[in-house]
Short mmCIF file of C-alpha atoms and ligand atoms in Angstrom, two decimals:
data_model
loop_
_atom_site.label_atom_id
_atom_site.label_comp_id
_atom_site.label_asym_id
_atom_site.label_seq_id
_atom_site.Cartn_x
_atom_site.Cartn_y
_atom_site.Cartn_z
CA MET A 1 -11.21 -5.59 -12.21
CA ILE A 2 -14.58 -5.26 -13.92
CA ALA A 3 -18.00 -4.96 -12.27
CA ARG A 4 -19.47 -8.36 -11.36
CA LYS A 5 -23.05 -9.51 -10.98
CA ILE A 6 -24.17 -10.68 -7.56
CA LYS A 7 -27.90 -10.91 -8.33
CA LYS A 8 -30.22 -9.39 -10.85
CA ASP A 9 -29.71 -5.61 -10.63
CA ILE A 10 -27.03 -5.90 -7.95
CA GLN A 11 -23.37 -5.65 -8.92
CA TRP A 12 -20.08 -5.72 -7.08
CA MET A 13 -17.82 -2.86 -8.02
CA GLY A 14 -14.58 -1.62 -6.54
CA ALA A 15 -10.96 -2.61 -6.42
CA VAL A 16 -8.87 -5.47 -5.12
CA ASP A 17 -5.63 -4.19 -3.62
CA TRP A 18 -3.39 -7.26 -3.76
CA ASP A 19 -0.18 -5.46 -2.91
CA ARG A 20 -1.13 -3.21 -0.01
CA ARG A 21 0.81 -4.22 3.08
CA LEU A 22 -0.01 -1.51 5.61
CA PHE A 23 -3.13 0.37 6.64
CA ASP A 24 -3.22 3.62 8.62
CA SER A 25 0.60 3.39 8.64
CA LEU A 26 0.10 0.88 11.43
CA ILE A 27 -1.90 -2.23 10.59
CA PRO A 28 -0.13 -5.00 8.64
CA LEU A 29 -2.12 -6.40 5.71
CA PRO A 30 -0.41 -9.73 4.98
CA ASP A 31 -3.08 -10.69 2.45
CA GLY A 32 -3.83 -7.30 0.85
CA THR A 33 -7.40 -6.01 0.93
CA SER A 34 -10.27 -4.86 -1.26
CA TYR A 35 -12.51 -1.80 -1.34
CA ASN A 36 -15.94 -3.06 -2.29
CA ALA A 37 -18.64 -0.81 -3.70
CA TYR A 38 -22.03 -2.08 -4.85
CA LEU A 39 -24.40 -0.85 -7.55
CA ILE A 40 -28.12 -1.48 -7.08
CA LYS A 41 -30.65 -0.70 -9.76
CA GLY A 42 -34.25 -0.23 -8.71
CA SER A 43 -36.95 0.32 -11.29
CA GLU A 44 -36.93 4.03 -10.39
CA LYS A 45 -33.57 4.88 -8.90
CA THR A 46 -29.99 3.68 -9.05
CA VAL A 47 -27.80 3.55 -5.98
CA LEU A 48 -24.06 3.18 -5.43
CA MET A 49 -22.99 1.89 -2.03
CA ASP A 50 -19.65 3.37 -0.95
CA THR A 51 -16.64 3.98 -3.20
CA VAL A 52 -12.94 3.09 -3.08
CA ASP A 53 -9.62 4.27 -1.70
CA PRO A 54 -8.47 7.36 -3.65
CA PRO A 55 -5.56 5.67 -5.52
CA LYS A 56 -8.12 3.22 -6.99
CA THR A 57 -10.58 5.87 -8.19
CA HIS A 58 -9.75 5.22 -11.84
CA ILE A 59 -10.95 1.62 -11.49
CA LEU A 60 -14.33 2.63 -10.09
CA ARG A 61 -14.63 5.39 -12.67
CA ALA A 62 -14.12 2.84 -15.47
CA GLN A 63 -16.71 0.50 -13.94
CA LEU A 64 -19.22 3.35 -13.85
CA GLU A 65 -18.53 4.44 -17.41
CA LYS A 66 -21.63 2.82 -18.88
CA VAL A 67 -23.90 3.59 -15.93
CA PRO A 68 -26.19 6.35 -17.20
CA LYS A 69 -27.31 7.72 -13.86
CA ILE A 70 -26.72 7.45 -10.15
CA ASP A 71 -29.41 8.96 -7.98
CA TYR A 72 -27.99 8.13 -4.57
CA LEU A 73 -24.52 7.42 -3.28
CA ILE A 74 -24.80 5.75 0.10
CA SER A 75 -21.83 6.45 2.35
CA HIS A 76 -21.82 4.03 5.26
CA HIS A 77 -18.55 5.29 6.68
CA ALA A 78 -16.51 8.45 6.19
CA GLU A 79 -13.06 6.85 6.27
CA GLN A 80 -11.28 7.54 3.02
CA ASP A 81 -10.83 3.92 1.93
CA HIS A 82 -14.60 3.95 1.27
CA SER A 83 -15.38 7.62 0.86
CA GLY A 84 -12.26 8.87 -0.91
CA ALA A 85 -13.69 8.57 -4.42
CA ILE A 86 -17.04 10.23 -3.55
CA PRO A 87 -15.98 13.62 -5.00
CA ALA A 88 -15.08 11.94 -8.32
CA VAL A 89 -18.43 10.11 -8.43
CA LEU A 90 -20.33 13.30 -7.60
CA GLU A 91 -18.52 15.11 -10.35
CA ARG A 92 -19.43 12.38 -12.86
CA PHE A 93 -23.08 12.26 -11.63
CA PRO A 94 -24.01 15.86 -10.74
CA GLU A 95 -27.56 14.89 -9.80
CA ALA A 96 -26.49 12.27 -7.22
CA LYS A 97 -27.13 12.83 -3.52
CA VAL A 98 -24.96 11.42 -0.77
CA ILE A 99 -27.03 9.47 1.75
CA CYS A 100 -25.44 9.13 5.19
CA THR A 101 -25.97 9.68 8.89
CA GLU A 102 -26.01 13.22 10.24
CA LYS A 103 -22.65 12.60 11.91
CA ALA A 104 -21.15 11.26 8.68
CA LYS A 105 -22.29 14.39 6.87
CA GLY A 106 -20.09 16.53 9.10
CA MET A 107 -17.15 14.18 8.74
CA LEU A 108 -17.47 13.90 4.96
CA SER A 109 -17.64 17.70 4.74
CA ASP A 110 -14.50 17.99 6.86
CA LEU A 111 -12.52 15.28 5.09
CA LEU A 112 -13.62 15.68 1.49
CA LEU A 113 -15.10 19.19 1.34
CA ILE A 114 -18.37 17.86 -0.10
CA PRO A 115 -20.84 20.75 -0.38
CA GLU A 116 -23.88 20.90 1.91
CA ASP A 117 -26.43 20.64 -0.91
CA ARG A 118 -25.15 17.22 -2.01
CA PHE A 119 -26.23 15.50 1.22
CA GLN A 120 -29.42 13.75 2.29
CA THR A 121 -29.16 12.44 5.84
CA VAL A 122 -31.11 9.46 7.12
CA THR A 123 -32.34 8.60 10.58
CA ASP A 124 -31.95 5.22 12.21
CA GLY A 125 -34.43 2.76 10.69
CA GLU A 126 -35.42 5.03 7.82
CA SER A 127 -36.25 3.32 4.51
CA LEU A 128 -35.80 4.31 0.89
CA ASP A 129 -37.82 2.70 -1.91
CA ILE A 130 -35.88 2.76 -5.18
CA GLY A 131 -38.51 0.85 -7.12
CA GLY A 132 -38.97 -2.81 -6.21
CA LYS A 133 -36.09 -2.60 -3.78
CA THR A 134 -36.32 -1.23 -0.26
CA LEU A 135 -33.21 -0.01 1.53
CA ARG A 136 -33.37 0.14 5.31
CA PHE A 137 -30.67 2.24 6.98
CA ILE A 138 -29.57 0.97 10.37
CA HIS A 139 -27.29 3.17 12.44
CA THR A 140 -24.44 1.06 13.84
CA PRO A 141 -22.01 3.48 15.46
CA TRP A 142 -18.35 2.59 15.99
CA VAL A 143 -17.94 -0.01 13.29
CA HIS A 144 -15.40 1.57 12.99
CA TRP A 145 -15.95 5.31 13.57
CA PRO A 146 -18.85 7.01 15.38
CA GLU A 147 -20.79 7.85 12.20
CA THR A 148 -21.16 4.37 10.73
CA MET A 149 -24.35 2.73 9.49
CA VAL A 150 -25.28 -0.37 7.49
CA THR A 151 -27.99 -0.92 4.87
CA TYR A 152 -30.40 -3.86 4.69
CA LEU A 153 -31.85 -4.61 1.28
CA ALA A 154 -35.19 -6.08 2.31
CA GLU A 155 -36.28 -7.93 -0.84
CA ASP A 156 -32.93 -9.71 -1.30
CA LYS A 157 -32.14 -9.96 2.43
CA ILE A 158 -28.64 -8.61 1.90
CA LEU A 159 -26.82 -6.60 4.56
CA PHE A 160 -24.33 -4.07 3.20
CA SER A 161 -22.09 -3.68 6.20
CA CYS A 162 -19.00 -1.67 5.14
CA ASP A 163 -16.22 -2.30 7.73
CA PHE A 164 -18.55 -4.35 9.98
CA PHE A 165 -17.83 -8.09 9.36
CA GLY A 166 -15.18 -7.13 6.80
CA SER A 167 -11.77 -8.72 6.28
CA HIS A 168 -8.55 -7.44 4.78
CA LEU A 169 -8.23 -10.12 2.16
CA ALA A 170 -7.49 -9.75 -1.53
CA THR A 171 -9.11 -12.49 -3.58
CA SER A 172 -10.34 -13.00 -7.13
CA GLY A 173 -13.44 -14.74 -5.76
CA LEU A 174 -16.56 -12.75 -4.98
CA TYR A 175 -17.66 -15.04 -2.16
CA VAL A 176 -16.07 -16.69 0.85
CA LYS A 177 -14.50 -19.98 -0.24
CA ASP A 178 -12.25 -20.88 2.66
CA GLN A 179 -14.05 -20.06 5.92
CA GLY A 180 -10.92 -20.69 8.01
CA GLN A 181 -8.89 -18.17 6.02
CA VAL A 182 -11.64 -15.54 6.17
CA TYR A 183 -12.27 -16.22 9.86
CA GLU A 184 -8.65 -15.33 10.67
CA ALA A 185 -8.61 -12.26 8.39
CA ALA A 186 -11.94 -11.01 9.80
CA LYS A 187 -10.78 -11.62 13.38
CA ARG A 188 -7.59 -9.68 12.72
CA TYR A 189 -9.68 -6.85 11.30
CA TYR A 190 -12.13 -6.90 14.21
CA ALA A 191 -9.25 -6.94 16.73
CA GLU A 192 -7.44 -4.04 15.16
CA ILE A 193 -10.27 -1.60 14.59
CA MET A 194 -13.47 -2.69 16.35
CA MET A 195 -12.51 -4.42 19.57
CA PRO A 196 -11.99 -1.05 21.34
CA PHE A 197 -15.71 -0.39 20.81
CA ARG A 198 -16.97 -3.90 21.55
CA LYS A 199 -19.47 -2.80 24.20
CA ILE A 200 -21.23 -0.58 21.67
CA ILE A 201 -20.87 -3.18 18.92
CA ALA A 202 -22.72 -5.66 21.15
CA GLY A 203 -25.73 -3.35 20.81
CA ASN A 204 -25.31 -3.23 17.04
CA LEU A 205 -25.32 -7.04 16.85
CA LYS A 206 -28.51 -7.10 18.90
CA LYS A 207 -30.04 -4.54 16.57
CA LEU A 208 -29.46 -6.84 13.59
CA GLU A 209 -31.12 -9.85 15.23
CA PRO A 210 -34.65 -9.17 13.87
CA TYR A 211 -33.37 -9.17 10.28
CA GLU A 212 -33.22 -12.30 8.18
CA ILE A 213 -29.77 -11.99 6.61
CA LYS A 214 -29.04 -14.27 3.67
CA MET A 215 -25.91 -12.47 2.56
CA ILE A 216 -23.48 -9.98 4.06
CA ALA A 217 -21.71 -7.74 1.55
CA PRO A 218 -18.90 -5.93 3.40
CA SER A 219 -16.65 -3.26 1.93
CA HIS A 220 -13.45 -5.25 2.57
CA GLY A 221 -12.88 -8.87 1.63
CA PRO A 222 -15.18 -11.48 0.13
CA ILE A 223 -18.99 -11.53 0.40
CA TYR A 224 -20.58 -13.93 2.89
CA ASP A 225 -23.17 -15.99 1.00
CA ASN A 226 -23.46 -18.14 4.10
CA PRO A 227 -23.19 -15.48 6.80
CA SER A 228 -24.04 -17.53 9.89
CA PHE A 229 -20.39 -18.36 10.58
CA ILE A 230 -19.27 -14.73 10.72
CA LEU A 231 -22.32 -13.70 12.77
CA GLU A 232 -21.55 -16.48 15.27
CA ALA A 233 -17.86 -15.53 15.30
CA TYR A 234 -18.71 -11.90 16.07
CA LYS A 235 -20.99 -12.97 18.92
CA ASP A 236 -18.10 -14.91 20.44
CA TRP A 237 -15.54 -12.14 19.93
CA VAL A 238 -17.80 -9.33 21.12
CA THR A 239 -19.89 -10.81 23.92
CA GLY A 240 -18.48 -14.26 24.70
CA PRO A 241 -16.29 -14.83 27.76
CA PRO A 242 -12.50 -14.85 27.30
CA HIS A 243 -10.91 -18.22 26.62
CA ASN A 244 -8.52 -20.20 28.77
CA LEU A 245 -5.64 -18.40 27.07
CA VAL A 246 -2.59 -16.53 28.31
CA VAL A 247 -0.98 -14.11 25.85
CA ILE A 248 2.60 -13.07 26.52
CA PRO A 249 4.05 -10.19 24.51
CA PHE A 250 7.70 -9.96 25.47
CA VAL A 251 11.11 -8.71 24.45
CA SER A 252 14.56 -9.83 25.57
CA MET A 253 17.94 -8.15 25.09
CA HIS A 254 20.67 -10.33 26.57
CA GLY A 255 18.68 -13.47 27.34
CA SER A 256 17.50 -13.09 30.96
CA THR A 257 13.89 -12.29 30.08
CA ARG A 258 14.11 -15.04 27.42
CA LYS A 259 15.13 -17.54 30.11
CA MET A 260 12.11 -16.48 32.14
CA ILE A 261 9.63 -16.94 29.31
CA ASP A 262 11.22 -20.28 28.44
CA TYR A 263 10.41 -21.31 31.99
CA LEU A 264 7.02 -19.67 32.37
CA VAL A 265 5.33 -20.91 29.18
CA PRO A 266 5.76 -24.65 29.92
CA ALA A 267 4.81 -23.99 33.55
CA LEU A 268 1.51 -22.47 32.41
CA ALA A 269 0.93 -25.19 29.80
CA GLU A 270 1.54 -27.89 32.40
CA ARG A 271 -1.29 -26.41 34.43
CA GLY A 272 -3.74 -26.74 31.55
CA LEU A 273 -3.55 -23.19 30.18
CA GLN A 274 -3.18 -22.37 26.51
CA VAL A 275 -0.36 -19.92 25.94
CA HIS A 276 0.69 -17.78 23.02
CA GLN A 277 3.98 -15.86 23.23
CA PHE A 278 4.99 -13.01 20.93
CA ASP A 279 8.53 -11.72 20.64
CA LEU A 280 7.76 -8.04 20.05
CA ALA A 281 11.07 -7.55 18.23
CA VAL A 282 9.86 -9.73 15.34
CA SER A 283 6.08 -10.28 15.68
CA ASP A 284 3.27 -9.22 13.37
CA ILE A 285 1.13 -7.06 15.70
CA GLY A 286 -1.98 -8.29 13.86
CA LYS A 287 -1.28 -11.81 15.12
CA LEU A 288 -0.94 -10.43 18.64
CA ALA A 289 -4.22 -8.54 18.23
CA ILE A 290 -5.98 -11.74 17.10
CA GLN A 291 -4.89 -13.57 20.25
CA LEU A 292 -5.89 -10.62 22.44
CA VAL A 293 -9.51 -11.11 21.30
CA ASP A 294 -9.69 -14.33 23.35
CA ALA A 295 -7.03 -13.87 26.04
CA ALA A 296 -8.11 -14.11 29.67
CA THR A 297 -4.64 -13.17 30.90
CA ILE A 298 -1.94 -10.91 29.47
CA ILE A 299 1.59 -11.13 30.85
CA VAL A 300 4.14 -8.63 29.58
CA GLY A 301 7.81 -9.65 29.61
CA THR A 302 10.50 -6.98 29.43
CA PRO A 303 14.08 -6.21 30.33
CA THR A 304 14.86 -2.85 31.88
CA VAL A 305 16.22 -0.17 29.58
CA ILE A 306 17.78 2.80 31.38
CA ALA A 307 15.15 2.95 34.17
CA GLY A 308 12.01 1.51 32.64
CA PRO A 309 10.53 -1.09 30.32
CA HIS A 310 11.99 -1.76 26.89
CA PRO A 311 10.32 0.59 24.33
CA LEU A 312 8.88 -2.43 22.50
CA ALA A 313 7.21 -3.59 25.71
CA VAL A 314 5.82 -0.05 26.08
CA TYR A 315 4.44 -0.31 22.55
CA GLY A 316 2.90 -3.75 23.20
CA THR A 317 1.32 -2.60 26.45
CA TYR A 318 0.06 0.65 24.93
CA LEU A 319 -1.45 -1.31 22.06
CA ALA A 320 -3.14 -3.82 24.38
CA ASN A 321 -4.64 -0.96 26.41
CA LEU A 322 -5.82 0.79 23.25
CA LEU A 323 -7.44 -2.32 21.77
CA TYR A 324 -9.37 -2.90 25.01
CA PRO A 325 -9.51 -6.70 24.97
CA LYS A 326 -11.72 -8.53 27.45
CA ALA A 327 -8.76 -9.93 29.43
CA ARG A 328 -9.38 -10.21 33.17
CA PHE A 329 -5.86 -10.66 34.56
CA LEU A 330 -2.52 -9.04 33.88
CA SER A 331 1.03 -9.39 35.10
CA VAL A 332 4.62 -8.47 34.28
CA PHE A 333 7.90 -10.32 34.42
CA GLY A 334 11.39 -9.38 33.36
CA SER A 335 14.89 -8.48 34.40
CA TYR A 336 16.97 -5.50 35.43
CA GLY A 337 20.60 -4.69 36.04
CA TRP A 338 20.66 -2.12 38.83
CA GLY A 339 17.16 -0.73 39.36
CA GLY A 340 14.31 0.94 37.54
CA ASN A 341 10.63 1.62 37.58
CA THR A 342 9.41 -0.91 35.03
CA VAL A 343 6.32 -2.21 36.81
CA ASN A 344 5.04 1.23 37.80
CA ILE A 345 5.50 2.57 34.28
CA LEU A 346 3.64 -0.37 32.70
CA SER A 347 0.93 -0.28 35.39
CA GLY A 348 0.29 3.34 34.53
CA MET A 349 -0.39 2.38 30.92
CA ILE A 350 -3.33 0.01 31.38
CA SER A 351 -5.96 2.41 32.65
CA LYS A 352 -8.60 1.20 30.15
CA LEU A 353 -8.28 -2.48 30.95
CA ASP A 354 -10.66 -4.10 33.45
CA VAL A 355 -7.98 -6.38 34.85
CA GLU A 356 -6.85 -7.72 38.18
CA VAL A 357 -3.07 -7.36 38.44
CA ILE A 358 -1.16 -10.48 39.51
CA ASP A 359 2.17 -10.01 41.39
CA PRO A 360 5.04 -9.35 38.96
CA VAL A 361 8.34 -11.23 38.92
CA LEU A 362 11.54 -9.30 38.24
CA SER A 363 14.96 -10.88 38.34
CA LYS A 364 18.20 -8.99 38.99
CA GLY A 365 20.37 -10.14 36.13
CA VAL A 366 20.08 -13.79 35.15
CA PRO A 367 17.08 -15.47 36.87
CA THR A 368 17.91 -17.46 39.98
CA GLU A 369 16.20 -20.45 41.60
CA ASP A 370 14.12 -18.01 43.65
CA ASP A 371 13.00 -16.23 40.49
CA TYR A 372 11.94 -19.54 38.93
CA LYS A 373 10.01 -20.34 42.10
CA SER A 374 8.27 -16.98 41.77
CA LEU A 375 7.37 -17.83 38.17
CA GLU A 376 5.92 -21.17 39.39
CA LYS A 377 3.83 -19.16 41.83
CA MET A 378 2.71 -16.83 39.05
CA ALA A 379 1.64 -19.85 36.97
CA ASP A 380 -0.24 -21.30 39.99
CA THR A 381 -2.04 -17.99 40.51
CA VAL A 382 -3.03 -17.61 36.85
CA ALA A 383 -4.34 -21.19 36.73
CA ALA A 384 -6.31 -20.66 39.94
CA LYS A 385 -7.79 -17.41 38.57
CA HIS A 386 -8.84 -19.11 35.33
CA LYS A 387 -10.44 -21.96 37.31
CA GLU A 388 -12.29 -19.54 39.58
CA ALA A 389 -13.56 -17.70 36.50
CA GLY A 390 -14.86 -20.97 35.02
CA LEU A 391 -12.52 -20.79 32.04
CA MET A 392 -10.99 -24.27 32.51
FE1 FEO B 1 -12.43 0.37 5.84
FE2 FEO B 1 -12.76 2.23 8.66
O1 FEO B 1 -12.45 1.91 6.88
#
């Protein structure tokens, strides 16, 4: 991929990673991703915003071949998919300084062994005039690590946001074409890496309110030339109330838990609740994460393995706790053969969640009429809770 013009003196650089399918050895990337860097030429100084993932360094190096000088390399975020090629850029441009937050300086030193004298740290709100272009650095911690910041280019009203507002989406287009497709990819990205910090991110969104933003240029996925839709989406995801949605991650071994979910889902739907079930044995965890953004209730379904929940149910519950969704209610259902401690084990894994626990339903072996009645009661309780909370 070659460098591409966004506006006069502003270029997209970087790499589109069409074939990457996993991030952090955890996060599925069904649509690949991109590592966007941006080159900005002022009349006095030239700036590069972020770099690329190390395996793509050669692409950035080729794009920079005819650039005579870089004065500043702005590092918004120390994670290696954006910072990994900084050492190569510093080697090619020995006069360049790395601009970042004080916290990022420490992290970049630790991760990339960048020497002390290559850094210039910036405070929150500090500006840099590069000749006809003014860069305003806004500290926005936890999008996605604690050191993150964004840059607002005042004259062009462009926000360079790095992970913030980004999407894992490989595309040949520079700009968002299909808002629905980008909405889902951006929501998946938000759910997987930013939702755990949503209370801090709410403050970051507020901080951006005074700025007129005509374009958002993230470091993953296409550029937003009409950014209102993603700003509105973030407001909903971060600060909006949960939706009238029940998310059920479950696993079944010999069919008893399956029978229970086959009964419970229509029972909830009949009461006016939206439901999304995920068989953890086959589901894309990104899809589960997307639904957790909006879920008001999470119900985990599991059989008993040895004396506790199925390991996949443990994984699903651990993940839900880690992602810290805004769900308000939680319950468990499932089956057992001779005993076990399933509910206690799962209850001990949700310490981060601000949820009210609804009575679980466990069947001994195949569910009986009494178990189905208990599931009816669970559906009644969830519906009543959603009504009380004004969600339906
Ligand atoms: Fe795209 Fe947190 O790195």
